[in-house]
């Protein structure tokens, strides 16, 4: 690739990613003003990611603009480390999310989830009291369970609904308990549970209790996390391919910059 082409591509790629970095930082600042504690916990990582994108892009842009070999070397080193990190994270993400799936239950359209089906990493994170207390406070404030009566106004509509993993695990008792549903948010707990599962004893109709301490709720969260991690892993594969192409172009730009500087020194 010629000197002009490689440096032109690197300049514009990094100019666009600088704008992206600024956008991510602004989004993180917006999140910091959000009243939901669940969103605020992501503020620092989002702002940090935006700052990292901005810094790397600035180094690459200046290196290509001024033909500064040192900056291009730094840029290449950072991109290489990011590629390694993406590769390691993606492999681990696919390994961690390889286990766990829903179980069909007779009489309902949605699936139920069992915590023991998921990887040891998920079990460790979700069984950690501090982690779960934080997640539970987010679930209580969320619309997952609170909106069910509005979404399904009749018992027939509720029974034929396709609930999400969190709705199925956190908003209702497991089907094995045998509690009759009165409506989308209330079960008749006067019936003696048909199962010895501890989840049957933990479930309450109160909005701030529901089945938030149940293993079925943790399993629902694990399934949602698994889905999100799979999406991130697939995105990382695409990002890895794009950054690999950028890395190759940057290598050309660095080599061309070094040759250009050598020619300038030779003419002096």
mmCIF file of C-alpha atoms in Angstrom:
data_model
loop_
_atom_site.group_PDB
_atom_site.id
_atom_site.type_symbol
_atom_site.label_atom_id
_atom_site.label_comp_id
_atom_site.label_asym_id
_atom_site.label_seq_id
_atom_site.Cartn_x
_atom_site.Cartn_y
_atom_site.Cartn_z
ATOM 1 C CA UNK A 1 0.000 0.000 0.000
ATOM 2 C CA UNK A 2 1.374 3.431 -0.952
ATOM 3 C CA UNK A 3 2.383 6.046 1.611
ATOM 4 C CA UNK A 4 -0.465 8.392 0.739
ATOM 5 C CA UNK A 5 -3.149 5.706 0.799
ATOM 6 C CA UNK A 6 -2.157 4.109 4.112
ATOM 7 C CA UNK A 7 -1.782 7.410 5.979
ATOM 8 C CA UNK A 8 -5.041 8.734 4.466
ATOM 9 C CA UNK A 9 -6.951 5.642 5.658
ATOM 10 C CA UNK A 10 -5.433 5.772 9.153
ATOM 11 C CA UNK A 11 -6.187 9.491 9.489
ATOM 12 C CA UNK A 12 -9.856 9.115 8.592
ATOM 13 C CA UNK A 13 -10.400 5.913 10.549
ATOM 14 C CA UNK A 14 -9.001 7.524 13.682
ATOM 15 C CA UNK A 15 -10.836 10.781 13.072
ATOM 16 C CA UNK A 16 -14.119 8.857 12.990
ATOM 17 C CA UNK A 17 -13.213 6.820 16.085
ATOM 18 C CA UNK A 18 -12.319 10.064 17.922
ATOM 19 C CA UNK A 19 -15.870 11.242 17.275
ATOM 20 C CA UNK A 20 -17.106 7.848 18.464
ATOM 21 C CA UNK A 21 -15.027 8.170 21.648
ATOM 22 C CA UNK A 22 -16.478 11.601 22.369
ATOM 23 C CA UNK A 23 -19.958 10.172 21.822
ATOM 24 C CA UNK A 24 -19.318 7.335 24.273
ATOM 25 C CA UNK A 25 -18.016 9.795 26.895
ATOM 26 C CA UNK A 26 -21.113 11.982 26.466
ATOM 27 C CA UNK A 27 -23.316 8.902 26.821
ATOM 28 C CA UNK A 28 -21.496 7.964 30.046
ATOM 29 C CA UNK A 29 -21.998 11.480 31.428
ATOM 30 C CA UNK A 30 -25.685 11.246 30.545
ATOM 31 C CA UNK A 31 -25.890 7.929 32.393
ATOM 32 C CA UNK A 32 -24.341 9.549 35.489
ATOM 33 C CA UNK A 33 -27.343 11.877 35.682
ATOM 34 C CA UNK A 34 -29.781 8.968 35.455
ATOM 35 C CA UNK A 35 -31.618 8.257 38.702
ATOM 36 C CA UNK A 36 -31.557 4.496 38.239
ATOM 37 C CA UNK A 37 -28.742 3.008 40.348
ATOM 38 C CA UNK A 38 -28.481 0.114 37.909
ATOM 39 C CA UNK A 39 -27.505 2.481 35.113
ATOM 40 C CA UNK A 40 -25.163 4.547 37.283
ATOM 41 C CA UNK A 41 -23.003 1.505 38.068
ATOM 42 C CA UNK A 42 -22.017 1.423 34.387
ATOM 43 C CA UNK A 43 -21.030 5.104 34.260
ATOM 44 C CA UNK A 44 -17.298 4.805 34.979
ATOM 45 C CA UNK A 45 -16.694 1.808 32.641
ATOM 46 C CA UNK A 46 -18.525 3.588 29.799
ATOM 47 C CA UNK A 47 -16.645 6.880 30.311
ATOM 48 C CA UNK A 48 -13.374 4.940 30.641
ATOM 49 C CA UNK A 49 -14.053 3.101 27.377
ATOM 50 C CA UNK A 50 -14.803 6.383 25.611
ATOM 51 C CA UNK A 51 -11.625 7.977 26.963
ATOM 52 C CA UNK A 52 -9.566 4.957 25.841
ATOM 53 C CA UNK A 53 -11.042 5.079 22.322
ATOM 54 C CA UNK A 54 -10.377 8.831 22.161
ATOM 55 C CA UNK A 55 -6.766 8.487 23.373
ATOM 56 C CA UNK A 56 -5.881 5.641 21.001
ATOM 57 C CA UNK A 57 -7.510 7.425 18.063
ATOM 58 C CA UNK A 58 -5.664 10.654 18.855
ATOM 59 C CA UNK A 59 -2.312 8.841 18.927
ATOM 60 C CA UNK A 60 -3.016 7.125 15.596
ATOM 61 C CA UNK A 61 -4.357 10.293 13.980
ATOM 62 C CA UNK A 62 -1.372 12.442 14.990
ATOM 63 C CA UNK A 63 1.086 9.704 14.044
ATOM 64 C CA UNK A 64 -0.392 9.401 10.554
ATOM 65 C CA UNK A 65 -0.904 13.164 10.108
ATOM 66 C CA UNK A 66 2.657 14.140 11.060
ATOM 67 C CA UNK A 67 4.373 10.897 9.978
ATOM 68 C CA UNK A 68 5.688 10.436 13.534
ATOM 69 C CA UNK A 69 7.121 6.924 13.662
ATOM 70 C CA UNK A 70 7.192 6.763 17.470
ATOM 71 C CA UNK A 71 3.461 7.535 17.781
ATOM 72 C CA UNK A 72 2.643 4.933 15.140
ATOM 73 C CA UNK A 73 4.719 2.356 17.059
ATOM 74 C CA UNK A 74 2.768 3.191 20.219
ATOM 75 C CA UNK A 75 -0.484 2.994 18.259
ATOM 76 C CA UNK A 76 0.448 -0.428 16.858
ATOM 77 C CA UNK A 77 1.405 -1.720 20.305
ATOM 78 C CA UNK A 78 -1.910 -0.609 21.816
ATOM 79 C CA UNK A 79 -3.945 -2.077 18.946
ATOM 80 C CA UNK A 80 -2.032 -5.365 19.277
ATOM 81 C CA UNK A 81 -2.794 -5.558 23.013
ATOM 82 C CA UNK A 82 -6.458 -4.793 22.337
ATOM 83 C CA UNK A 83 -6.592 -7.568 19.720
ATOM 84 C CA UNK A 84 -5.130 -10.052 22.213
ATOM 85 C CA UNK A 85 -7.584 -8.918 24.913
ATOM 86 C CA UNK A 86 -10.552 -9.223 22.531
ATOM 87 C CA UNK A 87 -9.455 -12.692 21.469
ATOM 88 C CA UNK A 88 -9.044 -13.917 25.057
ATOM 89 C CA UNK A 89 -12.336 -12.374 26.212
ATOM 90 C CA UNK A 90 -14.262 -13.780 23.239
ATOM 91 C CA UNK A 91 -12.949 -17.310 23.775
ATOM 92 C CA UNK A 92 -13.788 -17.127 27.498
ATOM 93 C CA UNK A 93 -17.250 -15.699 26.721
ATOM 94 C CA UNK A 94 -18.084 -18.614 24.429
ATOM 95 C CA UNK A 95 -16.792 -21.115 27.020
ATOM 96 C CA UNK A 96 -18.740 -19.516 29.894
ATOM 97 C CA UNK A 97 -21.979 -19.275 27.913
ATOM 98 C CA UNK A 98 -21.741 -22.764 26.436
ATOM 99 C CA UNK A 99 -23.943 -24.356 29.123
ATOM 100 C CA UNK A 100 -27.449 -23.608 30.344
ATOM 101 C CA UNK A 101 -30.757 -23.570 28.511
ATOM 102 C CA UNK A 102 -34.475 -23.445 29.187
ATOM 103 C CA UNK A 103 -36.727 -26.362 30.084
ATOM 104 C CA UNK A 104 -40.157 -26.724 28.506
ATOM 105 C CA UNK A 105 -43.038 -27.060 30.967
ATOM 106 C CA UNK A 106 -46.403 -28.577 30.095
ATOM 107 C CA UNK A 107 -49.247 -26.080 29.910
ATOM 108 C CA UNK A 108 -47.175 -22.918 29.397
ATOM 109 C CA UNK A 109 -45.503 -21.415 26.320
ATOM 110 C CA UNK A 110 -42.372 -20.055 27.982
ATOM 111 C CA UNK A 111 -39.438 -21.985 29.399
ATOM 112 C CA UNK A 112 -38.176 -22.247 32.957
ATOM 113 C CA UNK A 113 -34.516 -22.193 33.914
ATOM 114 C CA UNK A 114 -32.459 -24.112 36.474
ATOM 115 C CA UNK A 115 -29.461 -22.461 38.108
ATOM 116 C CA UNK A 116 -27.387 -25.647 38.274
ATOM 117 C CA UNK A 117 -27.389 -25.856 34.466
ATOM 118 C CA UNK A 118 -25.107 -22.834 34.112
ATOM 119 C CA UNK A 119 -21.335 -22.546 34.252
ATOM 120 C CA UNK A 120 -19.372 -22.359 37.501
ATOM 121 C CA UNK A 121 -18.525 -18.716 36.757
ATOM 122 C CA UNK A 122 -22.201 -17.730 36.604
ATOM 123 C CA UNK A 123 -22.902 -19.688 39.803
ATOM 124 C CA UNK A 124 -20.057 -17.946 41.627
ATOM 125 C CA UNK A 125 -21.172 -14.473 40.535
ATOM 126 C CA UNK A 126 -24.876 -14.965 41.225
ATOM 127 C CA UNK A 127 -24.427 -16.783 44.538
ATOM 128 C CA UNK A 128 -22.218 -13.977 45.829
ATOM 129 C CA UNK A 129 -24.392 -12.142 48.373
ATOM 130 C CA UNK A 130 -23.042 -8.682 47.554
ATOM 131 C CA UNK A 131 -23.469 -9.173 43.809
ATOM 132 C CA UNK A 132 -26.967 -10.565 44.147
ATOM 133 C CA UNK A 133 -28.145 -7.854 46.535
ATOM 134 C CA UNK A 134 -27.129 -5.259 43.946
ATOM 135 C CA UNK A 135 -28.793 -7.140 41.104
ATOM 136 C CA UNK A 136 -31.907 -7.781 43.183
ATOM 137 C CA UNK A 137 -32.321 -4.083 43.988
ATOM 138 C CA UNK A 138 -32.205 -3.385 40.252
ATOM 139 C CA UNK A 139 -34.763 -6.096 39.516
ATOM 140 C CA UNK A 140 -37.167 -4.777 42.165
ATOM 141 C CA UNK A 141 -37.022 -1.297 40.593
ATOM 142 C CA UNK A 142 -37.261 -2.563 37.030
ATOM 143 C CA UNK A 143 -40.426 -3.057 34.982
ATOM 144 C CA UNK A 144 -39.888 -6.795 34.479
ATOM 145 C CA UNK A 145 -42.360 -7.820 37.184
ATOM 146 C CA UNK A 146 -44.139 -4.548 37.900
ATOM 147 C CA UNK A 147 -45.570 -4.274 34.386
ATOM 148 C CA UNK A 148 -46.942 -7.818 34.107
ATOM 149 C CA UNK A 149 -50.484 -6.865 35.293
ATOM 150 C CA UNK A 150 -50.589 -4.127 32.640
ATOM 151 C CA UNK A 151 -49.268 -6.394 29.887
ATOM 152 C CA UNK A 152 -51.569 -9.314 30.698
ATOM 153 C CA UNK A 153 -54.902 -8.047 32.006
ATOM 154 C CA UNK A 154 -56.608 -11.451 32.048
ATOM 155 C CA UNK A 155 -55.514 -14.795 33.475
ATOM 156 C CA UNK A 156 -55.949 -16.420 30.065
ATOM 157 C CA UNK A 157 -53.624 -13.891 28.425
ATOM 158 C CA UNK A 158 -51.062 -14.401 31.182
ATOM 159 C CA UNK A 159 -51.085 -18.195 30.870
ATOM 160 C CA UNK A 160 -50.601 -18.005 27.098
ATOM 161 C CA UNK A 161 -47.812 -15.394 27.330
ATOM 162 C CA UNK A 162 -44.204 -15.997 26.325
ATOM 163 C CA UNK A 163 -42.398 -14.588 29.347
ATOM 164 C CA UNK A 164 -38.752 -13.561 29.280
ATOM 165 C CA UNK A 165 -36.259 -15.582 31.386
ATOM 166 C CA UNK A 166 -36.302 -12.910 34.136
ATOM 167 C CA UNK A 167 -40.099 -12.675 34.136
ATOM 168 C CA UNK A 168 -40.412 -16.458 34.258
ATOM 169 C CA UNK A 169 -37.870 -16.868 37.049
ATOM 170 C CA UNK A 170 -38.306 -13.783 39.232
ATOM 171 C CA UNK A 171 -41.963 -12.738 38.929
ATOM 172 C CA UNK A 172 -43.663 -16.058 39.652
ATOM 173 C CA UNK A 173 -43.091 -19.255 41.615
ATOM 174 C CA UNK A 174 -41.737 -22.251 39.667
ATOM 175 C CA UNK A 175 -44.442 -24.415 38.098
ATOM 176 C CA UNK A 176 -43.380 -27.363 40.265
ATOM 177 C CA UNK A 177 -44.740 -25.519 43.325
ATOM 178 C CA UNK A 178 -48.281 -25.910 42.031
ATOM 179 C CA UNK A 179 -49.594 -22.541 43.283
ATOM 180 C CA UNK A 180 -52.691 -21.495 41.279
ATOM 181 C CA UNK A 181 -52.357 -18.149 39.502
ATOM 182 C CA UNK A 182 -55.102 -15.631 40.301
ATOM 183 C CA UNK A 183 -53.730 -13.026 37.898
ATOM 184 C CA UNK A 184 -50.374 -11.963 36.442
ATOM 185 C CA UNK A 185 -49.049 -10.716 39.792
ATOM 186 C CA UNK A 186 -50.852 -12.789 42.399
ATOM 187 C CA UNK A 187 -50.778 -16.503 43.325
ATOM 188 C CA UNK A 188 -52.877 -18.389 45.858
ATOM 189 C CA UNK A 189 -50.276 -19.395 48.456
ATOM 190 C CA UNK A 190 -52.806 -21.130 50.696
ATOM 191 C CA UNK A 191 -52.207 -24.294 48.685
ATOM 192 C CA UNK A 192 -49.578 -26.670 50.038
ATOM 193 C CA UNK A 193 -46.687 -26.731 47.538
ATOM 194 C CA UNK A 194 -46.307 -29.974 45.627
ATOM 195 C CA UNK A 195 -42.502 -29.624 45.593
ATOM 196 C CA UNK A 196 -39.839 -29.489 48.296
ATOM 197 C CA UNK A 197 -37.944 -26.798 46.367
ATOM 198 C CA UNK A 198 -36.870 -23.908 48.602
ATOM 199 C CA UNK A 199 -38.115 -21.504 45.923
ATOM 200 C CA UNK A 200 -41.697 -22.465 46.801
ATOM 201 C CA UNK A 201 -41.169 -21.229 50.360
ATOM 202 C CA UNK A 202 -39.354 -18.067 49.286
ATOM 203 C CA UNK A 203 -41.998 -16.775 46.893
ATOM 204 C CA UNK A 204 -44.318 -14.019 48.103
ATOM 205 C CA UNK A 205 -46.874 -11.882 46.248
ATOM 206 C CA UNK A 206 -45.397 -8.629 47.594
ATOM 207 C CA UNK A 207 -43.893 -6.471 44.818
ATOM 208 C CA UNK A 208 -40.557 -6.122 46.605
ATOM 209 C CA UNK A 209 -40.274 -9.850 47.393
ATOM 210 C CA UNK A 210 -41.766 -11.995 44.589
ATOM 211 C CA UNK A 211 -39.193 -14.706 43.823
ATOM 212 C CA UNK A 212 -36.175 -12.396 43.857
ATOM 213 C CA UNK A 213 -34.283 -14.628 46.305
ATOM 214 C CA UNK A 214 -35.119 -17.810 44.382
ATOM 215 C CA UNK A 215 -32.646 -19.892 42.424
ATOM 216 C CA UNK A 216 -35.120 -19.700 39.541
ATOM 217 C CA UNK A 217 -34.652 -15.910 39.491
ATOM 218 C CA UNK A 218 -30.868 -16.267 39.475
ATOM 219 C CA UNK A 219 -31.240 -18.745 36.612
ATOM 220 C CA UNK A 220 -33.377 -16.265 34.678
ATOM 221 C CA UNK A 221 -30.738 -13.578 35.171
ATOM 222 C CA UNK A 222 -28.036 -16.065 34.118
ATOM 223 C CA UNK A 223 -29.939 -16.797 30.910
ATOM 224 C CA UNK A 224 -30.291 -13.091 30.147
ATOM 225 C CA UNK A 225 -26.584 -12.554 30.865
ATOM 226 C CA UNK A 226 -25.751 -15.523 28.645
ATOM 227 C CA UNK A 227 -27.724 -14.004 25.761
ATOM 228 C CA UNK A 228 -26.086 -10.604 26.265
ATOM 229 C CA UNK A 229 -22.614 -12.150 26.476
ATOM 230 C CA UNK A 230 -23.212 -14.068 23.249
ATOM 231 C CA UNK A 231 -24.171 -10.830 21.495
ATOM 232 C CA UNK A 232 -21.027 -9.140 22.852
ATOM 233 C CA UNK A 233 -18.892 -12.120 21.784
ATOM 234 C CA UNK A 234 -20.259 -11.992 18.224
ATOM 235 C CA UNK A 235 -19.692 -8.216 18.161
ATOM 236 C CA UNK A 236 -16.118 -8.834 19.351
ATOM 237 C CA UNK A 237 -15.494 -11.225 16.463
ATOM 238 C CA UNK A 238 -16.572 -8.502 14.015
ATOM 239 C CA UNK A 239 -14.494 -5.908 15.900
ATOM 240 C CA UNK A 240 -11.476 -8.242 15.843
ATOM 241 C CA UNK A 241 -11.670 -8.527 12.044
ATOM 242 C CA UNK A 242 -12.012 -4.744 11.616
ATOM 243 C CA UNK A 243 -9.152 -3.943 14.027
ATOM 244 C CA UNK A 244 -6.960 -6.548 12.337
ATOM 245 C CA UNK A 245 -7.455 -4.728 9.028
ATOM 246 C CA UNK A 246 -6.722 -1.381 10.718
ATOM 247 C CA UNK A 247 -3.593 -2.923 12.286
ATOM 248 C CA UNK A 248 -2.302 -4.041 8.882
ATOM 249 C CA UNK A 249 -2.922 -0.591 7.371
ATOM 250 C CA UNK A 250 -1.222 1.017 10.381
ATOM 251 C CA UNK A 251 1.777 -1.250 9.847
ATOM 252 C CA UNK A 252 2.019 0.067 6.282
ATOM 253 C CA UNK A 253 1.665 3.651 7.502
ATOM 254 C CA UNK A 254 4.383 3.132 10.125
ATOM 255 C CA UNK A 255 6.750 1.590 7.562
ATOM 256 C CA UNK A 256 6.050 4.355 5.067
ATOM 257 C CA UNK A 257 6.541 7.025 7.729
ATOM 258 C CA UNK A 258 9.894 5.486 8.676
ATOM 259 C CA UNK A 259 10.959 5.413 5.003
ATOM 260 C CA UNK A 260 9.832 9.024 4.512
ATOM 261 C CA UNK A 261 11.787 10.177 7.566
ATOM 262 C CA UNK A 262 14.877 8.297 6.352
ATOM 263 C CA UNK A 263 14.682 9.991 2.962
ATOM 264 C CA UNK A 264 14.351 13.429 4.600
ATOM 265 C CA UNK A 265 17.414 12.763 6.766
ATOM 266 C CA UNK A 266 19.334 11.510 3.725
ATOM 267 C CA UNK A 267 18.691 14.756 1.830
ATOM 268 C CA UNK A 268 20.097 16.892 4.621
#
